[in-house]
Every structure is written in C-alpha cells, then in structure tokens.
Amino acid sequence: MTVRHLLRDDDLTAAEQAAILERAARIKAHPFSDRTLVGPEVVAVLFDKQTLRTQVSFSAAIAHLGGFPMIVDGKLANIGVRESIADVARVLGREAVAIVWRTHGQERIEEMAAYAEVPVVNALTDDFHPCQILADLMTIREHKGELAGLTFAYVGDGGNNMAHSYLLGGALAGLHVRIGTPAAYQPKPEILARAQQLAAEQGGSITLTDDPIAAVTGADVVATDTWVSMGQEEELSTRKGSGSPFTKYAVTTELMAHADADAIFLHCLPAYRGFEVDADVIDGPQSVVWDESENRLHAQKAVLSWLVEQHRDLGR
C-alpha cells in the first residue's frame, strides 16, 4: 500500500468520494467529533497563490481536528528556485503529517507528493481544484439529496481548473455534467476523455457545448467561475473587455430561467458581479454560495482526517 494523496479529483474512487462526503456531513453536524490531529499534529500549508477561503478554511479545519496549521509563504520560501521541490518535500515530510499546497503547475504538486512520504493535498493548481469540488458536491447533497442522476451545468471558461475538476468529480458522483464554453476554451482532451470514462462507469454523462442555453436548460445545478483565473491577468482585456467570447456565458437571470425552477447556483468565489454572474443571481434566492464557502471547512476536515488515517494504517 502506497501513500495516498489528493492531487486531482480522480485520485479517489467513487466509493471513497462518497465516504468522504458522508464523513464531511457527520463532521458538520458534530464539528469537534473528529480529533484525528490531536497532539497537536502539524500540517504544513503552503501558498504560492493568492488566497482567502483556502487559507482560513484549512487553518480552521486543522485546528478543529486538534492539529496545528504551519502556514508557509510559498513566495518567501521560493519553492523550486531557492531549493528544489524534492528537498522541500523531504524537509516537510519529516515535520508534518500532511502537506497542503496551493500552487501553479500540476507537475509541482506531483513532485512534492513523489518525495514527501506523507499525504499531499492539492489546495488548487492551474489544472485542478479537488477540495472545492468536494465542498460543492457536499452543498448539492444538502440541497438536492442524492447526487447520482442530477444534471450539473457549468458555463464559462471550460479549460480552467474548476471545469476540469467538475468534469472528474462530477463524473465520479454520477452526475450528468454539461460544460458550456466557447470553442477556443475547451477542457484538455485527456481530462475530458477521463471524465467520459468515469461517467460511463458511474451512470452519468458528459456533454460539451458552445451553447450556454443548451448547457443550462433543465439543469438542477448551475455553476460558473471567474473568466480570468490567477496567472491569466495578461488576458484581462480579451476575457473581460468588449467583445469577450465569454459574454453570452454570463449567468444572468435570463439564462438561469432556463434551468429547473428549483435549480441552485454555485460559484467558488471570488465573484465579479456584472461579468460572469449577475448580482440578482448570486445574491438571489437560488444562490447557495455561502453554504458552499462554509462547506470548504467541513469537506477539508474530512479529506485530511481520511488521508491521515490511511497513512497511519501503512505503519500498522
């Protein structure tokens, strides 16, 4: 048995994803019932990218589990430049029971996992955001019940980390995942193919379209994300300026009206009202974004608890 990590959504099986979501629900109902990190055990939490929800939710999660969040400023540490990722991993693996990293390229976190010898959690990379998707799935369950068979529509940039993780995580959960995106901003082909494989196994489906109305029509859940992800700031004028290819994918009240009457709206935040979403939608009665934001705490407690337990079992 090897060290388990959460580097991308399909590092979990469908059964493991369901078990973590069940654990998250139990933890939310009884916030201090899980003390997996009591000691306190140390979890290293590294940030190369800007953060608000990720930092506060992981810090609180680790503390709630009885542990200590050792926050590392990735820019100050200059990981991969001042010293190699492999050497950083070897250092942190001796001092922490898990490593959480919010960074850029997926290859960086994969290298960390290869050398750390403790569980590594992806707190966001350019390609994936698996902890956010677990929080989103938890939120959908709270409002809609069982996940399998629901229709989930994401509109916006189909090539970003949220779209990729919705594809993989949604497919694992048995959702019918629709991605509405311009033809020039589609998911990576290998991620799309993997999602299609998972969806076939779990009884869901994957639909890719450049028609936002087709994506949203009849959907149980509608989600979007910023059109300018971190690292894409040089594309600001193209993505958000006049003539933006994303304009027709904005979640307006008119677009939302094509979804099921009881549909809920998700956004991982930060949100830019008047661009990817109307204020009337994100601040309206169908929005569950604040539940979604809170659920980062509970889902991440469940992930850390589960991974650390798996790692301890290796030593038995």
Coordinates of C-alpha atoms in Angstrom, one line a residue:
M1 CA 0.0 0.0 0.0
T2 CA 1.4 3.4 -1.0
V3 CA 0.9 6.8 0.5
R4 CA -2.5 8.3 -0.6
H5 CA -2.7 11.8 -1.9
L6 CA -5.4 14.1 -3.3
L7 CA -3.7 15.8 -6.2
R8 CA -6.7 15.6 -8.6
D9 CA -10.3 14.5 -8.2
D10 CA -9.9 11.0 -9.7
D11 CA -7.3 10.1 -7.1
L12 CA -10.4 9.0 -5.2
T13 CA -12.7 6.1 -6.3
A14 CA -16.4 6.8 -6.4
A15 CA -16.8 4.9 -3.2
E16 CA -14.1 6.9 -1.5
Q17 CA -15.5 10.1 -2.7
A18 CA -18.9 9.1 -1.2
A19 CA -17.3 8.1 2.0
I20 CA -15.5 11.4 2.4
L21 CA -18.8 13.3 1.7
E22 CA -20.5 11.2 4.4
R23 CA -17.7 12.0 6.8
A24 CA -17.9 15.7 6.0
A25 CA -21.7 15.6 6.7
R26 CA -21.1 13.9 10.1
I27 CA -18.4 16.4 11.0
K28 CA -20.6 19.4 10.1
A29 CA -23.3 18.0 12.4
H30 CA -20.8 17.5 15.2
P31 CA -17.9 19.9 14.5
F32 CA -15.4 18.7 17.1
S33 CA -16.2 15.0 17.0
D34 CA -13.2 14.1 14.8
R35 CA -9.8 14.7 16.6
T36 CA -7.6 12.9 14.2
L37 CA -4.8 15.5 14.5
V38 CA -4.9 15.9 18.3
G39 CA -1.4 16.2 19.8
P40 CA -1.3 18.7 18.1
E41 CA 0.0 17.1 14.9
V42 CA 1.4 19.6 12.4
V43 CA 0.0 20.1 8.8
A44 CA 2.2 22.2 6.5
V45 CA 0.0 24.6 4.5
L46 CA 1.9 26.3 1.6
F47 CA 0.6 29.2 -0.5
D48 CA 2.2 30.3 -3.8
K49 CA -1.1 31.9 -5.0
Q50 CA -3.4 34.5 -3.5
T51 CA -5.8 33.0 -1.0
L52 CA -8.7 33.8 1.3
R53 CA -11.1 30.9 1.6
T54 CA -8.4 28.3 1.2
Q55 CA -6.2 29.7 4.0
V56 CA -9.0 30.3 6.5
S57 CA -10.8 27.0 5.8
F58 CA -7.7 24.8 6.0
S59 CA -6.4 26.7 9.1
A60 CA -9.7 26.2 10.9
A61 CA -10.0 22.6 9.7
I62 CA -6.6 21.6 11.1
A63 CA -7.3 23.3 14.4
H64 CA -10.8 21.7 14.7
L65 CA -9.1 18.3 14.1
G66 CA -6.8 19.0 17.1
G67 CA -3.8 19.9 14.9
F68 CA -1.6 22.9 14.2
P69 CA -1.6 24.6 10.8
M70 CA 2.1 25.5 9.9
I71 CA 1.5 28.3 7.3
V72 CA 4.3 28.7 4.8
D73 CA 4.5 31.7 2.5
G74 CA 5.5 30.0 -0.8
K75 CA 6.8 33.2 -2.3
L76 CA 9.1 33.8 0.7
A77 CA 10.2 30.2 0.6
N78 CA 10.6 30.4 -3.2
I79 CA 10.0 26.7 -3.6
G80 CA 11.6 25.2 -6.7
V81 CA 14.0 28.1 -7.0
R82 CA 15.7 28.7 -3.7
E83 CA 15.7 24.9 -3.2
S84 CA 14.2 22.1 -5.1
I85 CA 10.7 20.9 -4.6
A86 CA 12.1 17.4 -3.8
D87 CA 14.2 18.8 -1.0
V88 CA 11.4 20.9 0.4
A89 CA 9.2 17.7 0.4
R90 CA 11.8 15.8 2.3
V91 CA 12.1 18.5 4.9
L92 CA 8.3 18.9 5.4
G93 CA 7.7 15.2 5.3
R94 CA 9.8 14.9 8.5
E95 CA 7.9 17.6 10.3
A96 CA 4.3 17.3 9.3
V97 CA 1.7 14.6 9.0
A98 CA 0.4 16.1 5.8
I99 CA 1.2 18.8 3.3
V100 CA -1.4 21.2 1.7
W101 CA -0.2 23.2 -1.3
R102 CA -1.8 25.9 -3.4
T103 CA 0.5 26.4 -6.3
H104 CA 0.7 26.8 -10.1
G105 CA 1.7 23.8 -12.3
Q106 CA 0.2 20.4 -11.6
E107 CA 3.7 19.0 -12.0
R108 CA 4.9 20.9 -8.9
I109 CA 2.4 19.2 -6.6
E110 CA 3.1 15.8 -8.2
E111 CA 6.8 16.2 -7.5
M112 CA 6.0 17.2 -3.9
A113 CA 3.9 14.0 -3.5
A114 CA 6.7 11.9 -5.0
Y115 CA 9.2 12.9 -2.3
A116 CA 7.2 13.9 0.8
E117 CA 6.3 10.4 2.2
V118 CA 3.2 11.9 3.8
P119 CA -0.2 12.7 2.2
V120 CA -0.2 15.8 -0.1
V121 CA -3.4 17.7 -0.7
N122 CA -4.0 19.9 -3.8
A123 CA -5.4 23.2 -2.5
L124 CA -5.6 24.5 -6.1
T125 CA -3.3 24.2 -9.1
D126 CA -3.7 25.5 -12.6
D127 CA -5.4 22.2 -13.7
F128 CA -7.5 21.1 -10.7
H129 CA -9.3 22.2 -7.6
P130 CA -10.5 19.0 -5.9
C131 CA -11.2 20.3 -2.4
Q132 CA -13.5 22.9 -3.9
I133 CA -15.4 20.3 -5.8
L134 CA -15.9 18.1 -2.7
A135 CA -17.3 21.2 -1.0
D136 CA -19.6 21.8 -4.0
L137 CA -20.8 18.2 -4.0
M138 CA -21.5 18.4 -0.3
T139 CA -23.5 21.5 -0.9
I140 CA -25.5 19.9 -3.7
R141 CA -26.3 16.9 -1.5
E142 CA -27.5 19.2 1.3
H143 CA -29.9 21.0 -1.1
K144 CA -30.8 18.2 -3.6
G145 CA -30.3 14.9 -1.8
E146 CA -28.6 12.1 -3.7
L147 CA -26.1 13.2 -6.3
A148 CA -26.3 10.5 -8.9
G149 CA -28.6 11.4 -11.8
L150 CA -28.7 15.1 -11.2
T151 CA -27.8 17.4 -14.1
F152 CA -25.0 19.8 -13.4
A153 CA -24.3 22.7 -15.8
Y154 CA -21.1 24.8 -15.7
V155 CA -20.8 27.8 -18.0
G156 CA -17.7 29.9 -18.7
D157 CA -14.1 29.0 -19.2
G158 CA -14.1 25.3 -20.0
G159 CA -10.3 25.0 -19.8
N160 CA -9.7 26.1 -16.3
N161 CA -9.2 24.2 -13.1
M162 CA -12.8 24.4 -12.0
A163 CA -14.1 23.0 -15.2
H164 CA -11.6 20.1 -15.1
S165 CA -12.4 19.2 -11.5
Y166 CA -16.2 19.5 -12.2
L167 CA -15.7 17.0 -15.0
L168 CA -13.8 14.5 -13.0
G169 CA -15.5 15.0 -9.6
G170 CA -19.0 15.2 -11.1
A171 CA -18.4 12.1 -13.2
L172 CA -17.3 10.2 -10.1
A173 CA -20.5 11.3 -8.3
G174 CA -22.7 10.0 -11.2
L175 CA -23.8 13.5 -12.3
H176 CA -24.8 14.4 -15.8
V177 CA -22.2 17.1 -16.3
R178 CA -22.6 19.8 -19.0
I179 CA -19.9 22.2 -19.9
G180 CA -20.9 25.3 -21.8
T181 CA -17.9 27.1 -23.1
P182 CA -16.5 28.9 -26.2
A183 CA -14.9 26.5 -28.8
A184 CA -11.4 28.1 -28.1
Y185 CA -11.6 27.5 -24.3
Q186 CA -12.5 23.8 -24.0
P187 CA -11.2 21.3 -21.4
K188 CA -7.9 19.5 -22.0
P189 CA -8.7 16.5 -24.2
E190 CA -7.1 13.9 -21.9
I191 CA -9.2 15.2 -18.9
L192 CA -12.4 15.2 -21.0
A193 CA -11.7 11.6 -22.0
R194 CA -11.0 10.5 -18.5
A195 CA -14.3 12.2 -17.3
Q196 CA -16.2 10.4 -20.1
Q197 CA -14.7 7.1 -18.9
L198 CA -15.7 7.7 -15.3
A199 CA -19.2 8.9 -16.2
A200 CA -19.8 5.7 -18.2
E201 CA -18.7 3.7 -15.2
Q202 CA -20.9 5.6 -12.7
G203 CA -24.1 6.0 -14.9
G204 CA -23.6 9.7 -15.5
S205 CA -22.7 11.6 -18.7
I206 CA -20.6 14.4 -20.1
T207 CA -21.8 17.0 -22.6
L208 CA -19.6 19.7 -24.1
T209 CA -21.4 22.5 -26.0
D210 CA -20.8 26.1 -27.1
D211 CA -24.5 26.9 -26.4
P212 CA -25.0 28.2 -22.9
I213 CA -28.8 27.8 -23.1
A214 CA -28.4 24.2 -24.1
A215 CA -26.0 23.7 -21.2
V216 CA -28.3 25.1 -18.6
T217 CA -31.7 24.0 -19.8
G218 CA -33.4 21.8 -17.2
A219 CA -30.3 21.7 -15.0
D220 CA -30.6 21.0 -11.3
V221 CA -27.4 23.0 -10.6
V222 CA -25.8 25.9 -12.4
A223 CA -22.2 26.9 -11.7
T224 CA -19.7 29.4 -13.1
D225 CA -16.3 30.8 -12.2
T226 CA -14.3 34.0 -12.9
W227 CA -13.3 34.4 -16.6
V228 CA -9.8 35.5 -15.5
S229 CA -8.1 32.9 -13.3
M230 CA -4.9 33.6 -11.4
G231 CA -2.0 33.7 -13.8
Q232 CA -4.1 34.9 -16.7
E233 CA -4.1 38.6 -15.8
E234 CA -2.4 39.5 -19.1
E235 CA -5.5 38.2 -20.9
L236 CA -7.8 40.5 -18.9
S237 CA -8.8 42.7 -21.8
T238 CA -9.6 39.7 -24.1
R239 CA -11.5 37.8 -21.4
K240 CA -13.5 40.7 -19.8
G241 CA -13.3 43.5 -22.3
S242 CA -15.8 44.4 -25.0
G243 CA -16.2 41.6 -27.5
S244 CA -15.3 39.0 -24.8
P245 CA -16.0 35.4 -26.0
F246 CA -17.5 34.7 -22.5
T247 CA -20.2 37.5 -22.5
K248 CA -23.0 35.2 -23.6
Y249 CA -22.0 32.7 -20.9
A250 CA -22.7 35.1 -18.0
V251 CA -25.2 33.6 -15.6
T252 CA -27.9 36.2 -15.8
T253 CA -31.4 35.9 -14.5
E254 CA -32.5 35.2 -18.1
L255 CA -30.0 32.3 -18.5
M256 CA -30.9 31.0 -15.1
A257 CA -34.5 30.9 -16.1
H258 CA -33.7 28.1 -18.5
A259 CA -32.6 25.8 -15.6
D260 CA -35.0 23.8 -13.5
A261 CA -37.3 26.1 -11.4
D262 CA -35.7 24.7 -8.2
A263 CA -32.1 24.9 -9.5
I264 CA -29.4 26.1 -7.2
F265 CA -26.4 28.4 -8.2
L266 CA -22.8 27.8 -7.2
H267 CA -19.7 29.9 -7.5
C268 CA -16.3 29.1 -5.9
L269 CA -15.6 32.8 -5.3
P270 CA -14.3 35.4 -5.6
A271 CA -17.1 36.5 -7.9
Y272 CA -17.2 39.5 -10.2
R273 CA -20.8 40.8 -10.4
G274 CA -21.7 42.1 -13.8
F275 CA -19.3 39.8 -15.5
E276 CA -19.6 36.1 -15.1
V277 CA -22.7 36.4 -12.9
D278 CA -25.5 39.0 -12.2
A279 CA -25.9 40.3 -8.7
D280 CA -29.5 39.3 -8.9
V281 CA -28.4 35.7 -9.3
I282 CA -25.5 35.4 -6.8
D283 CA -27.4 37.4 -4.2
G284 CA -30.7 35.9 -5.0
P285 CA -32.8 33.0 -3.6
Q286 CA -31.3 30.3 -5.8
S287 CA -27.7 31.1 -4.7
V288 CA -26.1 28.7 -2.2
V289 CA -22.6 30.2 -2.5
W290 CA -22.3 30.9 1.2
D291 CA -23.2 27.4 2.1
E292 CA -20.7 26.3 -0.5
S293 CA -18.0 28.5 1.0
E294 CA -18.6 27.2 4.5
N295 CA -18.5 23.6 3.3
R296 CA -14.9 24.0 2.3
L297 CA -14.2 23.8 6.1
H298 CA -16.1 20.5 6.6
A299 CA -15.0 18.8 3.4
Q300 CA -11.4 19.6 4.0
K301 CA -11.6 18.3 7.6
A302 CA -13.0 15.1 6.1
V303 CA -10.2 14.9 3.5
L304 CA -7.4 15.5 6.0
S305 CA -8.9 13.1 8.5
W306 CA -9.3 10.4 5.9
L307 CA -5.9 10.7 4.3
V308 CA -4.1 10.8 7.7
E309 CA -5.9 7.7 8.8
Q310 CA -5.0 6.0 5.6
H311 CA -1.3 6.9 6.2
R312 CA -1.3 5.7 9.7
D313 CA -2.7 2.3 8.5
L314 CA 0.5 2.0 6.4
G315 CA 2.6 1.7 9.6
R316 CA 0.4 -1.0 11.2

